[in-house]
Amino acid sequence: MTNGATPDDPCAVRRFRLAYVPGATPAKWVRTWRERLADVPLDLVAVEAGDAERALRDDEADAAILRLPVDRDVLSAIRLYEEAPVVLVSRDHLLAALEPEEPVALADLADDVLLRPLDDVVPWAGEPGAADDAPAPPGRPAVERPATTGDAVVLVAANVGVAVVPQSLARLHHRKDVTYRRLDDAPAAPVALAWVADRDDELVEEMVGIVRGRTVNSSRGRRAEAAPAEPEAPRGAGRGGTGGQNGREGGRGGSARGERAAGRRAGIRGGRASGGSRAAAAARRGGTPAGGAGSAGEDRPGADLTGAPRARSRGRRSSLTYISDG
């Protein structure tokens, strides 16, 4: 399986293949990809949790959203978020009587049979990637471990025991005869974006930028190079020129300001010719005569007869960066 373009067929459309494990939700990043790289199709590849690393090594995917840990000698990975663990119980279990928002402690499971599937992703003590202070699995171990999380849920429904899984897997394997409650002191399950370290190309960099919340202009991929920022206008442009023109333009600007000021004073002295005695009186008081913009003595929008410019509010651009919360 290839991602499209090959040395034998360089004109083929390049595609990006993103693998994901059960419970992972790549939809928001897929939307961003399709907005930014509409000419590069993105294919989603569903894989089991235990097959994600193999899919990357065998070039069946360019990157994968999977659960840590991974083999860091082969793969690069960035952590995206951590999933809260829950305990799955049958509807007939005593814990099912608790309110949905009421948490459960590991000690509450001491008398239960814990159904740990072989594809368990909770980093208990002694497991690869577990924290130094990670707790041991609660309860009593099952005589035989279920092969998959789905098999464990079937046994939970039969009230054989309980299972501890990330909340996304509890929702994925929803059944009417099974419910779940939050576990406060169980280890969280980290989710990451991973790829083969020696295949770190521009499209992988694009995906890394997307999941990290980079904007188009801050991305280090090829799209940032294809969209250069607009050049800034030189300082002083429109105010008096540059180089040797500064003095001449500045002098003309000063003369113009002097003429306008003289015109305002003449307008005030002119009385009726400048808008009547009311205008002159208003000018002496520092006010603006009735009639608003266009009244005698006003030379530009945004200024009154005293020559003081009106305050202009400047909006502040908001910069929002998405932070993955899973």
XYZ file of C-alpha atoms in Angstrom:
326
model
C 0.000 0.000 0.000
C 1.465 3.361 -0.990
C 0.465 6.966 -0.527
C 0.058 7.644 -4.253
C 3.140 9.194 -5.861
C 6.001 6.756 -6.563
C 9.271 6.959 -8.521
C 7.600 4.872 -11.252
C 4.572 7.157 -11.388
C 5.576 10.652 -10.209
C 2.398 12.160 -11.668
C 0.124 10.163 -9.361
C -1.831 12.183 -6.800
C -0.086 12.280 -3.441
C -2.334 11.152 -0.589
C -1.921 11.266 3.177
C -2.967 8.213 5.186
C -3.905 8.765 8.820
C -4.444 5.658 10.927
C -6.457 5.797 14.142
C -7.211 3.352 16.932
C -10.654 2.605 18.434
C -11.887 5.499 20.544
C -9.706 8.115 18.841
C -11.606 10.983 17.220
C -9.578 12.601 14.408
C -12.533 14.438 12.828
C -11.538 17.986 13.832
C -8.005 17.574 12.474
C -9.306 15.977 9.281
C -11.538 19.019 8.703
C -8.599 21.385 9.141
C -6.461 19.309 6.777
C -9.119 19.396 4.049
C -9.461 23.162 4.432
C -5.723 23.803 4.172
C -4.609 21.064 1.770
C -7.574 20.536 -0.502
C -5.299 19.173 -3.244
C -3.919 16.378 -1.017
C -6.609 13.778 -0.195
C -6.561 12.407 3.355
C -7.491 8.754 3.843
C -8.517 7.473 7.284
C -7.238 3.993 8.126
C -8.928 2.212 11.059
C -6.547 -0.086 12.951
C -6.705 -2.016 16.194
C -4.697 -0.627 19.095
C -2.141 -3.424 18.844
C -1.666 -2.958 15.076
C -1.034 0.791 14.952
C 2.757 0.620 15.218
C 2.965 -2.207 12.702
C 0.849 -0.223 10.234
C 3.358 2.627 10.435
C 6.399 0.369 10.093
C 4.878 -1.462 7.113
C 4.067 1.846 5.377
C 0.327 1.270 5.564
C -0.081 4.752 7.064
C 1.919 7.981 7.093
C 0.916 8.861 10.661
C -1.326 7.410 13.343
C -3.385 8.617 16.275
C -2.675 5.902 18.815
C -2.173 5.230 22.496
C 1.173 5.518 24.227
C 3.684 4.075 24.781
C 5.365 3.480 21.419
C 8.805 2.294 20.363
C 10.789 5.538 20.417
C 13.713 3.912 18.620
C 11.573 3.724 15.477
C 8.718 6.191 15.928
C 8.455 9.865 16.737
C 5.396 10.927 18.723
C 3.802 13.983 20.271
C 1.265 13.668 23.061
C -2.169 15.053 22.204
C -4.295 14.487 25.305
C -5.075 12.059 28.124
C -8.318 10.141 28.495
C -10.072 9.811 31.824
C -10.645 6.191 32.906
C -14.048 4.790 33.861
C -15.244 1.500 35.328
C -17.720 -0.550 33.309
C -20.340 -2.418 35.350
C -23.544 -4.263 34.553
C -26.887 -2.593 35.206
C -27.377 -5.037 38.097
C -24.128 -4.068 39.844
C -24.260 -2.147 43.125
C -22.215 0.706 41.640
C -24.862 1.211 38.958
C -27.098 2.667 41.679
C -24.733 5.641 42.074
C -25.542 8.926 40.396
C -23.768 9.263 37.015
C -21.645 12.170 38.261
C -20.650 10.390 41.484
C -17.064 9.060 41.175
C -15.793 5.647 42.203
C -12.454 4.856 43.866
C -10.238 1.885 43.093
C -10.817 0.652 46.643
C -14.513 0.266 45.802
C -13.550 -2.483 43.321
C -11.584 -4.602 45.810
C -14.146 -7.423 45.834
C -14.807 -7.448 42.079
C -13.249 -9.571 39.352
C -11.285 -7.271 37.052
C -11.632 -8.188 33.382
C -8.408 -6.892 31.822
C -8.416 -7.497 28.057
C -5.207 -8.372 26.268
C -5.481 -5.079 24.389
C -5.773 -3.122 27.662
C -4.563 0.470 27.218
C -4.688 1.636 30.853
C -1.077 2.121 32.089
C -1.216 0.228 35.388
C 1.878 -0.224 37.552
C 4.450 -2.423 35.843
C 3.103 -1.783 32.351
C 5.239 -0.064 29.663
C 4.903 3.700 29.900
C 3.328 3.625 33.369
C 4.135 6.437 35.784
C 6.336 5.709 38.771
C 3.375 6.204 41.102
C 0.843 4.334 38.952
C -1.495 2.125 41.008
C -1.810 -1.621 40.558
C -4.963 -3.033 38.964
C -7.785 -3.244 41.512
C -9.899 -6.235 42.481
C -9.222 -9.879 41.723
C -7.768 -10.960 38.366
C -9.923 -13.047 36.062
C -8.984 -16.685 35.518
C -8.520 -15.916 31.822
C -8.090 -12.479 30.320
C -10.515 -11.524 27.525
C -8.890 -11.189 24.115
C -10.314 -7.738 23.332
C -12.087 -4.856 25.005
C -15.257 -5.870 23.175
C -15.043 -9.343 24.701
C -14.580 -7.812 28.147
C -17.717 -5.698 27.716
C -19.738 -8.815 26.876
C -18.565 -10.424 30.124
C -19.359 -7.255 32.076
C -22.909 -7.354 30.706
C -23.194 -10.914 32.046
C -22.108 -9.624 35.474
C -18.951 -11.761 35.417
C -16.824 -8.830 36.536
C -15.940 -5.191 35.891
C -13.577 -3.534 33.424
C -11.576 -0.296 33.484
C -11.237 1.476 30.137
C -10.845 5.022 28.780
C -14.157 6.842 28.527
C -14.051 6.905 24.718
C -13.957 3.089 24.625
C -16.844 2.906 27.077
C -18.885 5.026 24.686
C -17.702 3.062 21.670
C -18.881 -0.230 23.223
C -22.137 1.181 24.593
C -24.796 -1.360 25.534
C -28.141 -0.959 27.273
C -27.198 -3.551 29.891
C -23.853 -1.901 30.747
C -23.123 1.455 32.352
C -20.007 3.190 33.600
C -18.852 5.472 36.405
C -15.863 7.776 36.610
C -12.737 6.508 38.384
C -10.894 9.259 40.220
C -7.646 7.494 41.120
C -6.975 5.280 38.090
C -4.213 6.229 35.613
C -5.227 8.207 32.537
C -4.590 6.810 29.052
C -2.428 9.122 26.877
C -3.164 9.549 23.156
C -0.504 10.697 20.671
C 0.236 11.349 17.016
C 3.070 9.077 15.848
C 5.013 8.500 12.642
C 8.165 6.691 11.502
C 11.084 8.940 12.427
C 13.007 8.553 9.164
C 9.896 9.332 7.061
C 9.427 12.830 8.442
C 8.351 14.609 5.236
C 6.506 17.847 4.526
C 3.025 16.295 4.793
C 3.832 14.796 8.184
C 4.982 18.272 9.257
C 1.662 19.662 8.050
C -0.247 17.180 10.205
C 1.989 17.903 13.200
C 1.255 21.598 12.783
C -2.483 20.972 12.572
C -2.727 18.851 15.723
C -0.572 21.381 17.583
C -2.910 24.190 16.603
C -0.557 26.125 14.366
C -2.115 28.621 11.993
C -1.454 28.510 8.262
C 1.249 31.189 8.429
C 2.984 29.652 11.448
C 3.080 26.125 10.005
C 6.527 24.876 9.057
C 5.171 22.887 6.137
C 5.000 23.741 2.469
C 1.714 25.648 2.796
C 3.425 28.376 4.806
C 6.002 28.763 2.029
C 3.251 28.915 -0.595
C 1.453 31.756 1.201
C 4.023 34.506 1.939
C 2.964 37.400 4.092
C 2.106 40.671 2.363
C 5.002 43.175 2.402
C 4.684 45.959 4.925
C 4.284 49.505 3.701
C 7.451 51.574 4.328
C 7.317 53.799 7.343
C 6.325 57.316 6.531
C 4.579 56.377 3.272
C 1.877 58.915 2.473
C 3.143 61.352 5.097
C 6.035 63.085 3.449
C 7.874 60.677 1.194
C 11.231 59.049 1.771
C 14.853 59.952 1.298
C 15.493 63.467 -0.030
C 11.772 64.235 -0.279
C 11.278 64.349 3.498
C 12.270 67.980 3.835
C 10.321 69.218 0.828
C 7.169 67.246 1.660
C 7.439 68.203 5.304
C 7.714 71.863 4.340
C 4.671 71.662 2.123
C 2.787 69.847 4.874
C 3.677 72.599 7.330
C 2.544 75.287 4.898
C -0.745 73.503 4.338
C -1.338 73.240 8.062
C -0.577 76.931 8.444
C -3.021 77.843 5.698
C -5.733 75.743 7.294
C -5.138 77.341 10.673
C -5.289 80.808 9.083
C -8.508 79.839 7.367
C -10.033 78.807 10.681
C -9.037 82.111 12.302
C -10.444 84.034 9.323
C -13.639 82.051 9.588
C -13.986 82.978 13.229
C -13.336 86.684 12.524
C -15.632 86.630 9.493
C -18.669 86.082 11.706
C -21.691 85.929 9.429
C -19.654 85.090 6.310
C -18.343 82.009 8.083
C -21.698 80.829 9.198
C -23.117 83.742 11.079
C -22.742 85.063 14.562
C -23.759 81.715 16.024
C -20.827 80.052 14.277
C -18.403 82.713 15.460
C -19.693 82.485 19.014
C -19.441 78.728 18.910
C -15.902 78.999 17.599
C -14.903 81.341 20.431
C -16.355 78.880 22.933
C -14.433 76.063 21.272
C -17.595 74.273 20.118
C -18.961 73.153 16.753
C -21.728 75.189 15.161
C -25.058 73.706 14.266
C -24.861 72.123 10.879
C -22.168 69.509 11.699
C -19.685 68.408 9.068
C -19.531 70.806 6.172
C -20.080 73.917 8.330
C -17.726 76.782 7.644
C -14.322 76.494 9.264
C -14.157 72.625 9.303
C -11.435 71.488 6.919
C -11.508 67.690 7.281
C -13.670 64.932 8.761
C -12.816 63.917 12.290
C -11.802 67.378 13.565
C -13.737 70.204 15.202
C -13.094 73.940 14.870
C -10.462 73.843 17.602
C -8.341 71.599 15.370
C -8.315 68.724 17.911
C -8.743 65.371 16.130
C -11.415 63.042 17.413
C -10.254 59.958 19.238
C -10.218 56.825 17.097
C -10.628 53.426 18.697
C -8.374 50.667 17.442
C -9.685 47.120 17.644
C -7.369 44.469 19.038
C -6.940 41.398 16.882
C -7.731 38.232 18.729
C -5.376 35.316 18.327
C -6.931 32.040 19.305
C -4.974 28.822 19.348
C -6.782 25.494 19.572
C -5.588 23.260 22.454
C -6.508 19.479 22.012
C -8.693 18.250 24.778
C -9.723 15.174 23.140
